[in-house]
Short mmCIF file of C-alpha atoms and ligand atoms in Angstrom, two decimals:
data_model
loop_
_atom_site.label_atom_id
_atom_site.label_comp_id
_atom_site.label_asym_id
_atom_site.label_seq_id
_atom_site.Cartn_x
_atom_site.Cartn_y
_atom_site.Cartn_z
CA UNK C 51 11.88 13.78 18.47
CA UNK C 52 10.60 10.65 17.01
CA UNK C 53 11.45 9.70 13.60
CA UNK C 54 8.03 8.70 12.16
CA UNK C 55 8.31 9.40 8.60
CA UNK C 56 4.37 8.52 8.27
CA UNK C 57 4.84 8.85 4.50
CA UNK C 58 7.81 6.63 4.06
CA UNK C 59 6.25 3.23 4.72
CA UNK C 60 4.35 1.84 2.11
CA UNK C 61 0.67 1.23 1.51
CA UNK C 62 -1.18 -1.51 0.22
CA UNK C 63 -3.72 -3.72 0.92
CA UNK C 64 -1.10 -6.12 1.69
CA UNK C 65 2.14 -5.47 1.89
CA UNK C 66 4.03 -8.03 0.14
CA UNK C 67 7.93 -8.46 -0.59
CA UNK C 68 9.39 -10.99 -2.45
CA UNK C 69 11.74 -12.08 -0.10
CA UNK C 70 8.92 -12.73 2.49
CA UNK C 71 6.26 -14.75 -0.06
CA UNK C 72 8.08 -17.89 1.03
CA UNK C 73 5.46 -20.13 2.77
CA UNK C 74 7.11 -20.76 5.77
CA UNK C 75 6.18 -23.23 8.39
CA UNK C 76 3.48 -21.59 10.78
CA UNK C 77 5.33 -22.08 13.75
CA UNK C 78 8.29 -20.34 15.04
CA UNK C 79 11.18 -22.92 15.82
CA UNK C 80 13.14 -22.15 18.98
CA UNK C 81 16.58 -21.63 18.74
CA UNK C 82 18.86 -23.55 20.74
CA UNK C 83 20.51 -20.81 22.70
CA UNK C 84 23.65 -22.83 23.85
CA UNK C 85 24.45 -22.90 20.36
CA UNK C 86 26.49 -20.20 18.86
CA UNK C 87 24.50 -17.60 17.73
CA UNK C 88 25.46 -15.94 14.08
CA UNK C 89 24.17 -13.65 11.98
CA UNK C 90 23.51 -15.82 8.93
CA UNK C 91 22.26 -18.91 10.64
CA UNK C 92 20.00 -17.04 13.29
CA UNK C 93 19.45 -13.37 13.11
CA UNK C 94 19.19 -13.19 9.35
CA UNK C 95 16.24 -15.44 9.01
CA UNK C 96 14.32 -13.95 11.91
CA UNK C 97 14.71 -10.52 10.15
CA UNK C 98 13.67 -11.82 6.85
CA UNK C 99 10.83 -13.05 8.31
CA UNK C 100 9.90 -10.43 10.54
CA UNK C 101 11.30 -7.15 9.32
CA UNK C 102 12.07 -6.42 5.93
CA UNK C 103 8.52 -6.01 5.00
CA UNK C 104 8.86 -2.85 6.21
CA UNK C 105 12.93 -2.40 6.71
CA UNK C 106 14.02 -2.83 3.09
CA UNK C 107 14.47 -0.88 -0.09
CA UNK C 108 14.28 2.82 -0.87
CA UNK C 109 11.54 3.74 1.17
CA UNK C 110 11.89 1.52 4.33
CA UNK C 111 10.29 2.57 7.62
CA UNK C 112 12.07 5.08 9.66
CA UNK C 113 14.31 5.21 6.83
CA UNK C 114 15.96 2.15 8.40
CA UNK C 115 17.21 -0.98 6.39
CA UNK C 116 17.79 -3.98 8.04
CA UNK C 117 19.61 -6.06 5.05
CA UNK C 118 22.93 -6.29 5.92
CA UNK C 119 25.09 -7.25 8.90
CA UNK C 120 26.61 -4.35 9.16
CA UNK C 121 23.06 -2.46 9.14
CA UNK C 122 21.18 -4.64 12.19
CA UNK C 123 24.85 -4.03 14.38
CA UNK C 124 23.99 -0.33 13.99
CA UNK C 125 20.46 -0.32 14.55
CA UNK C 126 21.35 -1.96 17.60
CA UNK C 127 24.30 0.26 18.34
CA UNK C 128 22.24 3.58 17.45
CA UNK C 129 18.46 3.00 17.01
CA UNK C 130 17.53 0.92 19.91
CA UNK C 131 16.82 -2.20 17.94
CA UNK C 132 16.97 -4.19 21.29
CA UNK C 133 14.73 -2.38 23.12
CA UNK C 134 12.30 -1.90 20.16
CA UNK C 135 11.81 -6.00 20.06
CA UNK C 136 11.74 -6.14 23.68
CA UNK C 137 9.03 -2.98 23.88
CA UNK C 138 5.46 -3.93 24.74
CA UNK C 139 4.28 -0.31 24.11
CA UNK C 140 6.36 0.27 20.89
CA UNK C 141 6.82 -3.16 19.69
CA UNK C 142 8.97 -4.04 16.46
CA UNK C 143 7.60 -5.75 14.58
CA UNK C 144 4.38 -3.36 15.03
CA UNK C 145 2.21 -6.23 14.89
CA UNK C 146 3.57 -7.60 18.44
CA UNK C 147 6.36 -8.93 20.10
CA UNK C 148 8.19 -11.85 18.53
CA UNK C 149 8.40 -15.24 20.88
CA UNK C 150 10.76 -14.75 23.41
CA UNK C 151 13.33 -16.88 22.33
CA UNK C 152 13.83 -14.98 19.09
CA UNK C 153 14.10 -12.10 21.29
CA UNK C 154 16.74 -13.37 23.49
CA UNK C 155 18.64 -14.82 20.08
CA UNK C 156 19.29 -11.13 19.58
CA UNK C 157 20.50 -10.32 22.79
CA UNK C 158 22.65 -13.23 22.85
CA UNK C 159 24.08 -12.25 19.34
CA UNK C 160 24.89 -8.68 20.48
CA UNK C 161 26.58 -9.83 23.97
CA UNK C 162 28.90 -12.43 22.23
CA UNK C 163 29.90 -9.54 19.66
CA UNK C 164 28.25 -10.12 16.75
CA UNK C 165 29.24 -13.44 15.15
CA UNK C 166 29.02 -13.08 11.59
CA UNK C 167 29.36 -16.80 10.58
CA UNK C 168 29.47 -19.77 12.56
CA UNK C 169 31.97 -22.50 12.29
CA UNK C 170 29.44 -25.26 13.02
CA UNK C 171 26.40 -25.14 10.44
CA UNK C 172 23.16 -25.44 11.70
CA UNK C 173 21.49 -28.71 10.92
CA UNK C 174 18.84 -28.13 8.41
CA UNK C 175 15.55 -29.09 10.25
CA UNK C 176 13.29 -30.84 7.70
CA UNK C 177 10.64 -28.26 6.06
CA UNK C 178 7.16 -29.93 5.83
CA UNK C 179 5.89 -29.74 2.23
CA UNK C 180 3.42 -27.16 2.55
CA UNK C 181 0.30 -28.21 0.97
CA UNK C 182 -2.06 -25.84 0.25
CA UNK C 183 -5.92 -26.71 -0.94
CA UNK C 184 -7.88 -23.68 -2.09
CA UNK C 185 -11.67 -23.80 -0.28
CA UNK C 186 -14.26 -23.06 -2.43
CA UNK C 187 -15.48 -19.78 -3.36
CA UNK C 188 -19.59 -19.08 -3.07
CA UNK C 189 -19.37 -15.43 -5.11
CA UNK C 190 -22.54 -13.48 -4.30
CA UNK C 191 -24.79 -13.24 -7.56
CA UNK C 192 -25.41 -10.12 -7.94
CA UNK C 193 -28.67 -10.87 -9.91
CA UNK C 194 -30.52 -11.53 -6.17
CA UNK C 195 -28.83 -9.17 -3.75
CA UNK C 196 -25.53 -6.92 -3.28
CA UNK C 197 -25.45 -4.85 -6.48
CA UNK C 198 -26.34 -1.68 -4.57
CA UNK C 199 -22.40 -1.81 -3.26
CA UNK C 200 -21.66 -0.44 -6.35
CA UNK C 201 -23.57 2.61 -5.97
CA UNK C 202 -22.78 3.03 -2.40
CA UNK C 203 -18.79 2.94 -2.66
CA UNK C 204 -18.65 6.00 -5.10
CA UNK C 205 -17.46 9.12 -3.75
CA UNK C 206 -14.45 11.04 -2.04
CA UNK C 207 -13.70 9.59 1.45
CA UNK C 208 -11.65 11.35 3.73
CA UNK C 209 -10.79 10.08 7.49
CA UNK C 210 -8.54 8.08 9.60
CA UNK C 211 -6.57 5.31 8.78
CA UNK C 212 -4.89 2.54 11.07
CA UNK C 213 -2.08 0.72 8.98
CA UNK C 214 0.49 -1.76 10.06
CA UNK C 215 0.23 -0.31 13.64
CA UNK C 216 0.22 3.34 13.18
CA UNK C 217 -2.81 5.58 13.35
CA UNK C 218 -2.36 8.00 10.13
CA UNK C 219 -4.99 11.30 11.12
CA UNK C 220 -5.90 12.02 7.36
CA UNK C 221 -6.39 9.97 4.37
CA UNK C 222 -8.90 9.71 1.62
CA UNK C 223 -9.83 7.53 -1.08
CA UNK C 224 -11.58 8.86 -4.23
CA UNK C 225 -14.18 6.16 -5.91
CA UNK C 226 -15.35 6.99 -9.34
CA UNK C 227 -16.54 5.21 -12.39
CA UNK C 228 -14.21 4.64 -15.12
CA UNK C 229 -17.17 2.92 -17.19
CA UNK C 230 -20.67 1.41 -17.03
CA UNK C 231 -19.65 -1.44 -14.38
CA UNK C 232 -16.59 -0.35 -12.95
CA UNK C 233 -15.55 1.98 -10.03
CA UNK C 234 -11.71 3.10 -9.49
CA UNK C 235 -9.87 4.58 -6.77
CA UNK C 236 -6.61 5.85 -6.18
CA UNK C 237 -4.78 5.80 -2.71
CA UNK C 238 -1.45 6.37 -1.39
CA UNK C 239 -0.06 6.44 1.87
CA UNK C 240 3.30 7.40 0.62
CA UNK C 241 6.32 6.48 -1.90
CA UNK C 242 5.48 5.58 -5.20
CA UNK C 243 3.14 3.26 -4.93
CA UNK C 244 0.63 4.08 -7.73
CA UNK C 245 -1.87 1.90 -5.85
CA UNK C 246 -5.25 1.40 -6.39
CA UNK C 247 -8.52 -0.46 -5.89
CA UNK C 248 -10.96 -0.91 -8.55
CA UNK C 249 -14.42 -2.81 -8.18
CA UNK C 250 -16.14 -4.33 -11.37
CA UNK C 251 -18.87 -6.67 -12.23
CA UNK C 252 -16.92 -9.87 -13.11
CA UNK C 253 -18.25 -13.24 -13.78
CA UNK C 254 -16.67 -15.84 -11.28
CA UNK C 255 -16.88 -19.54 -12.16
CA UNK C 256 -20.45 -18.57 -13.83
CA UNK C 257 -21.97 -16.35 -11.33
CA UNK C 258 -22.43 -12.67 -12.07
CA UNK C 259 -20.69 -11.06 -8.89
CA UNK C 260 -18.82 -8.29 -8.09
CA UNK C 261 -15.06 -8.30 -7.88
CA UNK C 262 -11.78 -5.98 -6.47
CA UNK C 263 -8.97 -5.44 -8.20
CA UNK C 264 -6.34 -4.00 -5.92
CA UNK C 265 -2.74 -3.49 -6.48
CA UNK C 266 0.18 -1.44 -7.79
CA UNK C 267 3.98 -1.09 -8.13
CA UNK C 268 5.44 -0.93 -4.74
CA UNK C 269 9.20 -1.30 -3.53
CA UNK C 270 9.84 -2.48 -6.79
CA UNK C 271 7.43 -5.10 -7.39
CA UNK C 272 4.26 -4.76 -9.54
CA UNK C 273 1.52 -6.82 -7.83
CA UNK C 274 -2.49 -7.27 -8.27
CA UNK C 275 -4.30 -8.99 -6.22
CA UNK C 276 -8.40 -10.08 -6.89
CA UNK C 277 -11.05 -10.57 -4.53
CA UNK C 278 -14.77 -11.81 -4.89
CA UNK C 279 -17.68 -10.59 -3.03
CA UNK C 280 -18.82 -13.51 -0.70
CA UNK C 281 -21.26 -11.82 1.91
CA UNK C 282 -23.38 -9.30 1.14
CA UNK C 283 -25.82 -7.59 3.92
CA UNK C 284 -27.30 -4.47 3.64
CA UNK C 285 -24.74 -2.19 5.38
CA UNK C 286 -21.62 -5.07 5.00
CA UNK C 287 -19.78 -6.37 2.25
CA UNK C 288 -17.07 -8.94 2.12
CA UNK C 289 -14.53 -9.69 -0.19
CA UNK C 290 -12.14 -12.61 0.22
CA UNK C 291 -9.11 -13.69 -1.64
CA UNK C 292 -10.24 -14.89 -5.17
CA UNK C 293 -7.89 -18.14 -5.26
CA UNK C 294 -7.18 -18.80 -1.39
CA UNK C 295 -10.23 -17.55 0.36
CA UNK C 296 -10.62 -15.83 3.44
CA UNK C 297 -7.73 -17.26 5.45
CA UNK C 298 -5.40 -15.60 2.58
CA UNK C 299 -6.92 -12.43 2.67
CA UNK C 300 -10.05 -10.32 2.98
CA UNK C 301 -11.61 -6.94 2.79
CA UNK C 302 -14.67 -5.93 4.38
CA UNK C 303 -16.53 -2.69 3.64
CA UNK C 304 -19.00 -1.26 5.90
CA UNK C 305 -21.75 1.63 5.18
CA UNK C 306 -23.18 3.89 7.90
CA UNK C 307 -24.57 7.15 7.97
CA UNK C 308 -22.38 9.01 5.72
CA UNK C 309 -19.85 6.83 6.59
CA UNK C 310 -17.43 3.93 5.13
CA UNK C 311 -15.04 1.76 6.85
CA UNK C 312 -12.79 -0.61 5.05
CA UNK C 313 -10.90 -3.24 6.95
CA UNK C 314 -8.63 -5.58 5.58
CA UNK C 315 -6.73 -8.76 6.99
CA UNK C 316 -3.80 -10.41 5.70
CA UNK C 317 -1.89 -13.74 6.30
CA UNK C 318 0.88 -12.72 4.39
CA UNK C 319 -0.19 -15.45 1.72
CA UNK C 320 -0.91 -17.90 4.29
CA UNK C 321 2.48 -18.05 6.29
CA UNK C 322 1.23 -16.30 9.31
CA UNK C 323 -2.29 -16.35 10.90
CA UNK C 324 -4.30 -13.19 9.33
CA UNK C 325 -4.23 -10.38 11.50
CA UNK C 326 -5.67 -6.76 10.79
CA UNK C 327 -3.42 -4.71 7.96
CA UNK C 328 -5.23 -1.57 7.88
CA UNK C 329 -8.73 0.09 9.06
CA UNK C 330 -9.94 3.00 7.09
CA UNK C 331 -12.66 5.00 8.49
CA UNK C 332 -14.00 7.73 6.40
CA UNK C 333 -16.79 10.58 5.72
CA UNK C 334 -18.34 11.18 2.13
CA UNK C 335 -16.98 14.51 1.51
CA UNK C 336 -17.89 15.51 -2.17
CA UNK C 337 -20.30 13.47 -4.04
CA UNK C 338 -20.06 15.68 -7.28
CA UNK C 339 -17.18 14.13 -9.05
CA UNK C 340 -18.14 10.94 -8.65
CA UNK C 341 -21.74 11.79 -9.67
CA UNK C 342 -20.44 13.68 -12.82
CA UNK C 343 -18.60 10.31 -13.54
CA UNK C 344 -21.56 8.19 -12.88
CA UNK C 345 -24.06 9.69 -15.48
CA UNK C 346 -20.57 9.86 -18.29
CA UNK C 347 -20.55 6.73 -17.88
CA UNK C 348 -23.93 5.60 -17.56
CA UNK C 349 -22.77 3.84 -14.19
CA UNK C 350 -23.81 1.39 -12.63
CA UNK C 351 -24.93 -1.49 -14.86
CA UNK C 352 -24.48 -5.14 -14.46
CA UNK C 353 -22.43 -5.47 -17.95
CA UNK C 354 -20.10 -8.06 -16.98
CA UNK C 355 -16.15 -6.30 -17.66
CA UNK C 356 -14.23 -9.43 -16.96
CA UNK C 357 -15.28 -13.30 -16.95
CA UNK C 358 -13.35 -15.98 -15.20
CA UNK C 359 -15.41 -18.88 -16.22
CA UNK C 360 -12.87 -21.42 -14.26
CA UNK C 361 -11.87 -18.95 -11.50
CA UNK C 362 -8.43 -17.07 -11.63
CA UNK C 363 -5.90 -18.11 -13.56
CA UNK C 364 -3.43 -19.68 -11.30
CA UNK C 365 -0.51 -17.27 -10.78
CA UNK C 366 3.13 -18.40 -11.65
CA UNK C 367 5.59 -17.28 -8.68
CA UNK C 368 7.91 -19.02 -10.11
CA UNK C 369 10.29 -22.08 -9.07
CA UNK C 370 11.03 -20.93 -6.14
CA UNK C 371 7.57 -20.48 -4.76
CA UNK C 372 5.74 -23.56 -5.86
CA UNK C 373 3.15 -23.21 -3.47
CA UNK C 374 0.40 -20.51 -4.82
CA UNK C 375 -2.01 -19.42 -2.33
CA UNK C 376 -3.70 -16.38 -3.64
CA UNK C 377 -5.14 -14.56 -6.95
CA UNK C 378 -2.11 -12.06 -6.57
CA UNK C 379 -0.08 -11.60 -9.71
CA UNK C 380 3.75 -10.37 -9.23
CA UNK C 381 6.74 -9.25 -10.90
CA UNK C 382 9.86 -7.73 -9.54
CA UNK C 383 10.07 -4.53 -11.52
CA UNK C 384 13.40 -2.75 -13.02
CA UNK C 385 13.59 0.21 -13.96
CA UNK C 386 13.99 -0.63 -17.71
CA UNK C 387 10.68 -1.79 -17.52
CA UNK C 388 7.50 -0.07 -18.12
CA UNK C 389 3.98 -0.93 -16.49
CA UNK C 390 2.83 -2.72 -19.60
CA UNK C 391 5.59 -5.25 -19.66
CA UNK C 392 5.47 -5.57 -16.32
CA UNK C 393 1.78 -6.73 -16.18
CA UNK C 394 2.64 -8.92 -19.07
CA UNK C 395 5.26 -10.98 -17.20
CA UNK C 396 3.04 -10.81 -14.23
CA UNK C 397 0.62 -12.85 -16.30
CA UNK C 398 -2.12 -10.57 -14.84
CA UNK C 399 -5.31 -11.10 -16.22
CA UNK C 400 -6.31 -7.55 -16.39
CA UNK C 401 -3.89 -4.97 -18.00
CA UNK C 402 -3.21 -1.34 -17.43
CA UNK C 403 -4.35 -1.35 -21.01
CA UNK C 404 -7.72 -2.84 -20.07
CA UNK C 405 -8.74 -0.32 -18.28
CA UNK C 406 -10.62 3.09 -20.06
CA UNK C 407 -10.59 6.19 -18.86
CA UNK C 408 -7.57 6.36 -16.50
CA UNK C 409 -4.83 8.82 -16.89
CA UNK C 410 -0.90 9.11 -16.44
CA UNK C 411 0.99 11.83 -15.51
CA UNK C 412 4.95 12.27 -15.83
CA UNK C 413 6.53 14.14 -13.40
CA UNK C 414 10.36 15.54 -13.71
CA UNK C 415 11.57 17.00 -10.98
CA UNK C 416 14.26 19.82 -11.72
CA UNK C 417 15.53 19.94 -8.20
CA UNK C 418 16.79 23.64 -8.50
CA UNK C 419 14.32 25.42 -6.35
CA UNK C 420 13.59 24.78 -2.54
CA UNK C 421 13.14 21.05 -3.00
CA UNK C 422 16.84 20.46 -3.16
CA UNK C 423 18.04 17.46 -1.40
CA UNK C 424 13.97 17.16 -0.06
CA UNK C 425 11.82 14.50 -0.16
CA UNK C 426 8.50 16.23 -2.21
CA UNK C 427 5.27 15.55 -0.99
CA UNK C 428 2.77 15.89 -4.05
CA UNK C 429 -0.84 16.74 -3.29
CA UNK C 430 -3.78 16.59 -6.07
CA UNK C 431 -7.10 17.84 -4.95
CA UNK C 432 -10.00 19.09 -6.46
CA UNK C 433 -9.73 22.43 -5.71
CA UNK C 434 -6.39 24.46 -5.63
CA UNK C 435 -4.75 24.45 -1.85
CA UNK C 436 -3.48 28.02 -2.66
CA UNK C 437 -5.56 30.92 -3.19
CA UNK C 438 -5.46 33.78 -5.54
CA UNK C 439 -2.27 35.34 -4.09
CA UNK C 440 -0.88 31.90 -4.70
CA UNK C 441 -0.88 31.79 -0.75
CA UNK C 442 -1.42 28.14 0.94
CA UNK C 443 -4.84 28.20 2.43
CA UNK C 444 -3.79 28.28 6.05
CA UNK C 445 -5.82 28.23 9.49
CA UNK C 446 -3.45 29.45 12.32
CA UNK C 447 -0.24 27.75 11.41
CA UNK C 448 -1.53 24.94 9.28
CA UNK C 449 -3.16 24.09 5.80
CA UNK C 450 -7.11 24.91 6.19
CA UNK C 451 -9.18 21.67 6.92
CA UNK C 452 -11.41 22.67 4.16
CA UNK C 453 -8.34 22.59 2.01
CA UNK C 454 -6.84 19.49 3.06
CA UNK C 455 -10.47 17.40 2.83
CA UNK C 456 -10.34 18.35 -1.24
CA UNK C 457 -6.87 16.16 -1.35
CA UNK C 458 -7.72 12.94 -3.55
CA UNK C 459 -4.13 11.50 -3.50
CA UNK C 460 -0.73 12.35 -2.07
CA UNK C 461 1.96 10.56 -3.05
CA UNK C 462 5.80 11.08 -1.77
CA UNK C 463 8.76 11.46 -3.88
CA UNK C 464 12.15 10.64 -2.60
CA UNK C 465 14.81 13.25 -2.37
CA UNK C 466 16.90 11.16 -5.00
CA UNK C 467 14.02 11.13 -7.42
CA UNK C 468 14.02 12.86 -10.37
CA UNK C 469 11.56 11.67 -12.07
CA UNK C 470 8.03 9.83 -11.56
CA UNK C 471 5.07 8.69 -13.33
CA UNK C 472 1.76 8.82 -11.35
CA UNK C 473 -0.82 6.26 -13.23
CA UNK C 474 -4.23 5.60 -12.63
CA UNK C 475 -5.39 8.72 -12.36
CA UNK C 476 -8.68 9.87 -12.78
CA UNK C 477 -9.11 11.44 -15.85
CA UNK C 478 -10.65 15.58 -15.90
CA UNK C 479 -9.77 18.67 -14.01
CA UNK C 480 -7.72 18.24 -10.83
CA UNK C 481 -4.85 20.76 -9.17
CA UNK C 482 -1.30 19.53 -8.30
CA UNK C 483 0.61 21.39 -5.49
CA UNK C 484 4.26 20.48 -4.36
CA UNK C 485 4.88 20.50 -0.77
CA UNK C 486 8.64 20.27 0.72
CA UNK C 487 7.32 18.51 4.42
CA UNK C 488 10.34 20.43 6.41
CA UNK C 489 9.24 19.17 9.74
CA UNK C 490 8.43 15.66 8.50
CA UNK C 491 4.79 15.98 10.54
CA UNK C 492 2.84 14.89 7.34
CA UNK C 493 0.64 18.33 7.34
CA UNK C 494 1.58 21.17 5.16
CA UNK C 495 2.40 23.74 7.87
CA UNK C 496 4.23 26.63 8.94
CA UNK C 497 7.80 26.20 8.06
CA UNK C 498 7.45 24.06 4.96
CA UNK C 499 7.77 24.78 1.20
CA UNK C 500 5.29 24.85 -1.40
CA UNK C 501 4.43 25.88 -4.92
CA UNK C 502 1.05 27.21 -6.02
CA UNK C 503 -1.51 25.13 -7.16
CA UNK C 504 -1.54 24.46 -10.99
CA UNK C 505 -4.48 23.30 -12.67
CA UNK C 506 -4.11 19.87 -14.62
CA UNK C 507 -6.93 18.46 -17.31
CA UNK C 508 -5.94 14.86 -17.37
CA UNK C 509 -7.06 12.84 -20.36
CA UNK C 510 -6.45 9.11 -20.75
CA UNK C 511 -5.30 9.91 -24.50
CA UNK C 512 -1.72 11.22 -23.68
CA UNK C 513 0.49 11.22 -21.01
CA UNK C 514 1.06 14.61 -19.77
CA UNK C 515 4.36 15.95 -18.60
CA UNK C 516 4.85 18.42 -16.06
CA UNK C 517 8.62 19.78 -15.00
CA UNK C 518 8.56 20.53 -11.19
CA UNK C 519 10.75 23.59 -11.00
CA UNK C 520 8.03 25.90 -8.71
CA UNK C 521 8.66 25.08 -5.16
CA UNK C 522 9.64 28.90 -4.06
CA UNK C 523 7.44 29.65 -1.43
CA UNK C 524 7.48 28.98 2.29
CA UNK C 525 4.24 28.94 4.70
C1 HEC S 729 4.59 -3.52 9.83
C2 HEC S 729 5.78 -2.87 9.77
C3 HEC S 729 7.33 -3.03 10.50
C4 HEC S 729 7.88 -3.76 10.69
C5 HEC S 729 7.37 -5.63 10.13
C6 HEC S 729 8.81 -3.63 11.67
N1 HEC S 729 8.95 -2.56 11.59
FE1 HEC S 729 10.61 -1.39 12.69
N2 HEC S 729 9.40 0.23 12.17
C7 HEC S 729 8.40 0.36 11.43
C8 HEC S 729 8.12 1.66 11.59
C9 HEC S 729 6.74 2.63 11.13
C10 HEC S 729 8.96 2.44 12.31
C11 HEC S 729 8.97 4.10 12.46
C12 HEC S 729 7.87 4.45 13.83
C13 HEC S 729 8.52 4.01 14.97
O1 HEC S 729 9.67 4.04 15.45
O2 HEC S 729 7.32 3.10 15.59
C14 HEC S 729 9.76 1.37 12.61
C15 HEC S 729 10.83 2.18 13.64
C16 HEC S 729 11.83 0.88 13.93
C17 HEC S 729 13.18 0.87 14.92
C18 HEC S 729 13.69 2.60 15.07
C19 HEC S 729 14.08 3.43 14.09
C20 HEC S 729 14.50 4.92 14.87
O3 HEC S 729 15.27 5.21 13.98
O4 HEC S 729 13.92 5.28 15.74
C21 HEC S 729 13.47 0.01 14.89
C22 HEC S 729 15.00 -0.23 16.02
C23 HEC S 729 12.97 -0.97 14.17
N3 HEC S 729 11.99 -0.16 14.08
C24 HEC S 729 13.24 -2.26 14.27
C25 HEC S 729 12.79 -3.18 13.69
C26 HEC S 729 12.73 -4.66 13.45
C27 HEC S 729 14.05 -5.34 14.62
C28 HEC S 729 11.96 -5.59 13.41
C29 HEC S 729 11.47 -6.99 12.96
C30 HEC S 729 11.83 -7.65 14.43
C31 HEC S 729 10.72 -4.45 12.73
N4 HEC S 729 11.52 -3.08 13.11
C32 HEC S 729 9.77 -4.86 12.03
C33 HEC S 729 7.71 -0.70 10.96
C34 HEC S 729 7.89 -1.90 10.95
#
């Protein structure tokens, strides 16, 4: 069976790992296949540039890490690596086959018994100095045009997601006002990203406009990226990187009748030609929560939440990465740092404490129920997923679609994880249900373990704590 761990790959508008941040030369330089092919000189750089965004860290795609010499060899011997990098139908990387020379380099390396280091160091080719001239960004003036976007984006959207070459059958975004000129949505396709999109009224170089802040913590990296609205037609809105412009990355949102389509393109900070990163198409399911929030916060108004009179402050990516191409603020997370500290170190212009009316929930996994040694999917939903007898709401052998469409967030907790803090949550009532997805098909269905749904009342003042020790039912 295919080991697609649909939730194990991480999800963000852009996938960034510090390892791939390096702005490399755009063109691939072919390797001279007549020389000794070694891991350190040839294979490792190709893997760093093409594979590690997905195949590294705790939440590596397909649970496959390719960070070490031994791991790459094991992947060739056991996981069909050579087949996958040459497979037009199911290519690795998922975005399409690498140049033939790069693929042959792997073959030659394998044929020659996986030389680790070569006696002959490769001549260092001179890296061209990469100069980046940011474009002028002309923000849409919402006093004239485009402000209706803030109304349209609100709501709970559920639908299909295309992400990094894969189609996910179910996904959702839940956008609700968190103050008078800001709408916020969490989304989560797995792991512990705590990822969010927040649209707010900002002032960008003297123009009152709509900006997007996107980010979270993913694979141990704190990142937020900022976008500015540069095109607004009645049904189509374009947000571009607030420093590097459209060439670096962009997000387009289209509205149809009760439908929303969100497409994002990224160039990995200018290191590759920009390509589609994700596409979501959803239907507006439940407007009530968004409506309540809008009423509560007198949303939407044109009150400026944050001003950037001179554009975005230039991020500091450290000495190693002198060329900054994007309004993205980053910091390697280590477990001793909390969100506040990370945000400060990343020099993020908006800190988590600047966001009002968001909640946090601390989950502690006891692991002495049916979840021992298993990953846990956490479902936050508007309505309970279990009925009055604490049984999962089902249709045939699956969770009913009606119940599934109540889900607003669904992070996955790794089997070794003992604790996890959900941040950036909406306040108010919701339900939480824990599922162990035994057959790894991403949907609660027959054979999976689960807990009854518990009601939560989240507020922005206290961090609630929940001890998870009630996954005791079988579907
Ligand atoms: C954009 C994310 C992404 C990139 C980049 C990527 N992979 Fe993958 N890879 C996946 C996902 C997701 C899967 C699991 C689904 C599948 O098998 O198609 C996977 C599966 C695999 C598998 C099969 C593992 C198994 O146990 O079945 C191999 C081998 C592999 N990748 C190798 C590579 C190599 C080598 C590269 C770089 C040349 C690479 N991948 C780049 C996402 C990626």
